[in-house]
């Protein structure tokens, strides 16, 4: 299937899950940004194959709008990235 990123539940009260599915091997990293695009957290880069579920804790942060920025670097090819909005209640 096509490359896919899902974040659920959204909105959330404390945590959410990042579901990623890419067609090739590579490395995956994400960061949490506040509404002003200031980085609050950056994950370690992890090796990636097919699909992955990543648990993301938002409880340390106050209610509001946040963004998850995802970076995927395939073994062969260009870096892919995307930004996804999350609402913390």
PDB file of C-alpha atoms in Angstrom:
ATOM      1  CA  UNK A   1       0.000   0.000   0.000  1.00  0.00           C
ATOM      2  CA  UNK A   2       0.867   3.657  -0.051  1.00  0.00           C
ATOM      3  CA  UNK A   3       2.961   5.380   2.604  1.00  0.00           C
ATOM      4  CA  UNK A   4       0.709   6.164   5.514  1.00  0.00           C
ATOM      5  CA  UNK A   5       0.780   8.063   8.809  1.00  0.00           C
ATOM      6  CA  UNK A   6      -2.084   7.993  11.316  1.00  0.00           C
ATOM      7  CA  UNK A   7      -2.279   9.588  14.759  1.00  0.00           C
ATOM      8  CA  UNK A   8      -5.043   8.409  17.056  1.00  0.00           C
ATOM      9  CA  UNK A   9      -6.725   9.306  19.338  1.00  0.00           C
ATOM     10  CA  UNK A  10      -6.808  12.940  18.298  1.00  0.00           C
ATOM     11  CA  UNK A  11      -7.892  14.977  20.212  1.00  0.00           C
ATOM     12  CA  UNK A  12      -6.423  13.305  23.311  1.00  0.00           C
ATOM     13  CA  UNK A  13      -6.235  13.950  27.044  1.00  0.00           C
ATOM     14  CA  UNK A  14      -2.801  12.468  27.746  1.00  0.00           C
ATOM     15  CA  UNK A  15      -1.267  10.276  25.037  1.00  0.00           C
ATOM     16  CA  UNK A  16      -1.667   9.233  21.437  1.00  0.00           C
ATOM     17  CA  UNK A  17      -0.394   6.582  19.047  1.00  0.00           C
ATOM     18  CA  UNK A  18       1.581   7.234  15.895  1.00  0.00           C
ATOM     19  CA  UNK A  19       0.972   4.535  13.282  1.00  0.00           C
ATOM     20  CA  UNK A  20       3.367   4.582  10.328  1.00  0.00           C
ATOM     21  CA  UNK A  21       3.517   2.371   7.286  1.00  0.00           C
ATOM     22  CA  UNK A  22       6.181   2.821   4.613  1.00  0.00           C
ATOM     23  CA  UNK A  23       6.956   0.630   1.613  1.00  0.00           C
ATOM     24  CA  UNK A  24      10.683   0.416   2.266  1.00  0.00           C
ATOM     25  CA  UNK A  25      13.300   0.012   4.981  1.00  0.00           C
ATOM     26  CA  UNK A  26      14.786   3.085   6.572  1.00  0.00           C
ATOM     27  CA  UNK A  27      14.929   5.106   9.785  1.00  0.00           C
ATOM     28  CA  UNK A  28      12.115   6.958  11.530  1.00  0.00           C
ATOM     29  CA  UNK A  29      12.267   9.919  13.898  1.00  0.00           C
ATOM     30  CA  UNK A  30       9.670  12.353  15.210  1.00  0.00           C
ATOM     31  CA  UNK A  31       9.503  15.521  17.234  1.00  0.00           C
ATOM     32  CA  UNK A  32       6.760  17.297  19.162  1.00  0.00           C
ATOM     33  CA  UNK A  33       6.376  21.004  18.394  1.00  0.00           C
ATOM     34  CA  UNK A  34       4.313  23.618  20.209  1.00  0.00           C
ATOM     35  CA  UNK A  35       1.966  25.994  18.401  1.00  0.00           C
ATOM     36  CA  UNK A  36       4.900  28.372  17.740  1.00  0.00           C
ATOM     37  CA  UNK A  37       6.884  25.492  16.123  1.00  0.00           C
ATOM     38  CA  UNK A  38       9.291  25.316  19.075  1.00  0.00           C
ATOM     39  CA  UNK A  39      10.605  21.739  19.520  1.00  0.00           C
ATOM     40  CA  UNK A  40       9.542  20.243  22.860  1.00  0.00           C
ATOM     41  CA  UNK A  41      10.784  16.683  22.329  1.00  0.00           C
ATOM     42  CA  UNK A  42      12.787  14.789  19.693  1.00  0.00           C
ATOM     43  CA  UNK A  43      12.818  11.009  19.542  1.00  0.00           C
ATOM     44  CA  UNK A  44      15.836   8.874  18.807  1.00  0.00           C
ATOM     45  CA  UNK A  45      16.107   7.654  15.239  1.00  0.00           C
ATOM     46  CA  UNK A  46      14.958   4.028  14.991  1.00  0.00           C
ATOM     47  CA  UNK A  47      15.421   1.435  12.283  1.00  0.00           C
ATOM     48  CA  UNK A  48      12.228   0.863  10.421  1.00  0.00           C
ATOM     49  CA  UNK A  49      10.704  -1.988   8.443  1.00  0.00           C
ATOM     50  CA  UNK A  50       7.132  -1.996   7.085  1.00  0.00           C
ATOM     51  CA  UNK A  51       4.859  -0.774   9.907  1.00  0.00           C
ATOM     52  CA  UNK A  52       5.360   0.625  13.387  1.00  0.00           C
ATOM     53  CA  UNK A  53       3.256   1.855  16.289  1.00  0.00           C
ATOM     54  CA  UNK A  54       4.843   4.528  18.486  1.00  0.00           C
ATOM     55  CA  UNK A  55       3.305   5.612  21.807  1.00  0.00           C
ATOM     56  CA  UNK A  56       3.572   9.387  22.330  1.00  0.00           C
ATOM     57  CA  UNK A  57       3.096  10.884  25.802  1.00  0.00           C
ATOM     58  CA  UNK A  58       1.602  14.362  25.923  1.00  0.00           C
ATOM     59  CA  UNK A  59       0.747  14.481  29.652  1.00  0.00           C
ATOM     60  CA  UNK A  60       3.701  16.780  30.542  1.00  0.00           C
ATOM     61  CA  UNK A  61       2.300  19.511  28.297  1.00  0.00           C
ATOM     62  CA  UNK A  62      -0.666  21.817  28.979  1.00  0.00           C
ATOM     63  CA  UNK A  63      -3.885  21.588  26.957  1.00  0.00           C
ATOM     64  CA  UNK A  64      -3.562  23.141  23.510  1.00  0.00           C
ATOM     65  CA  UNK A  65      -2.485  22.568  19.928  1.00  0.00           C
ATOM     66  CA  UNK A  66       0.707  20.632  19.159  1.00  0.00           C
ATOM     67  CA  UNK A  67       2.337  19.268  16.032  1.00  0.00           C
ATOM     68  CA  UNK A  68       4.108  15.988  15.421  1.00  0.00           C
ATOM     69  CA  UNK A  69       6.808  16.294  12.771  1.00  0.00           C
ATOM     70  CA  UNK A  70       7.866  12.976  11.285  1.00  0.00           C
ATOM     71  CA  UNK A  71      11.083  12.246   9.408  1.00  0.00           C
ATOM     72  CA  UNK A  72      11.520   9.054   7.391  1.00  0.00           C
ATOM     73  CA  UNK A  73      14.849   8.381   5.674  1.00  0.00           C
ATOM     74  CA  UNK A  74      14.651   5.366   3.378  1.00  0.00           C
ATOM     75  CA  UNK A  75      17.814   3.301   2.881  1.00  0.00           C
ATOM     76  CA  UNK A  76      17.689   4.400  -0.754  1.00  0.00           C
ATOM     77  CA  UNK A  77      16.119   7.713  -1.613  1.00  0.00           C
ATOM     78  CA  UNK A  78      15.287  11.135  -0.304  1.00  0.00           C
ATOM     79  CA  UNK A  79      14.184  12.089   3.204  1.00  0.00           C
ATOM     80  CA  UNK A  80      10.407  12.300   3.614  1.00  0.00           C
ATOM     81  CA  UNK A  81       8.784  14.454   6.279  1.00  0.00           C
ATOM     82  CA  UNK A  82       5.348  15.614   7.347  1.00  0.00           C
ATOM     83  CA  UNK A  83       3.703  17.657  10.075  1.00  0.00           C
ATOM     84  CA  UNK A  84       0.485  16.558  11.789  1.00  0.00           C
ATOM     85  CA  UNK A  85      -1.683  18.598  14.151  1.00  0.00           C
ATOM     86  CA  UNK A  86      -2.677  17.164  17.541  1.00  0.00           C
ATOM     87  CA  UNK A  87      -5.093  18.692  20.020  1.00  0.00           C
ATOM     88  CA  UNK A  88      -4.535  18.002  23.715  1.00  0.00           C
ATOM     89  CA  UNK A  89      -7.652  18.499  25.807  1.00  0.00           C
TER      90      UNK A  89
END
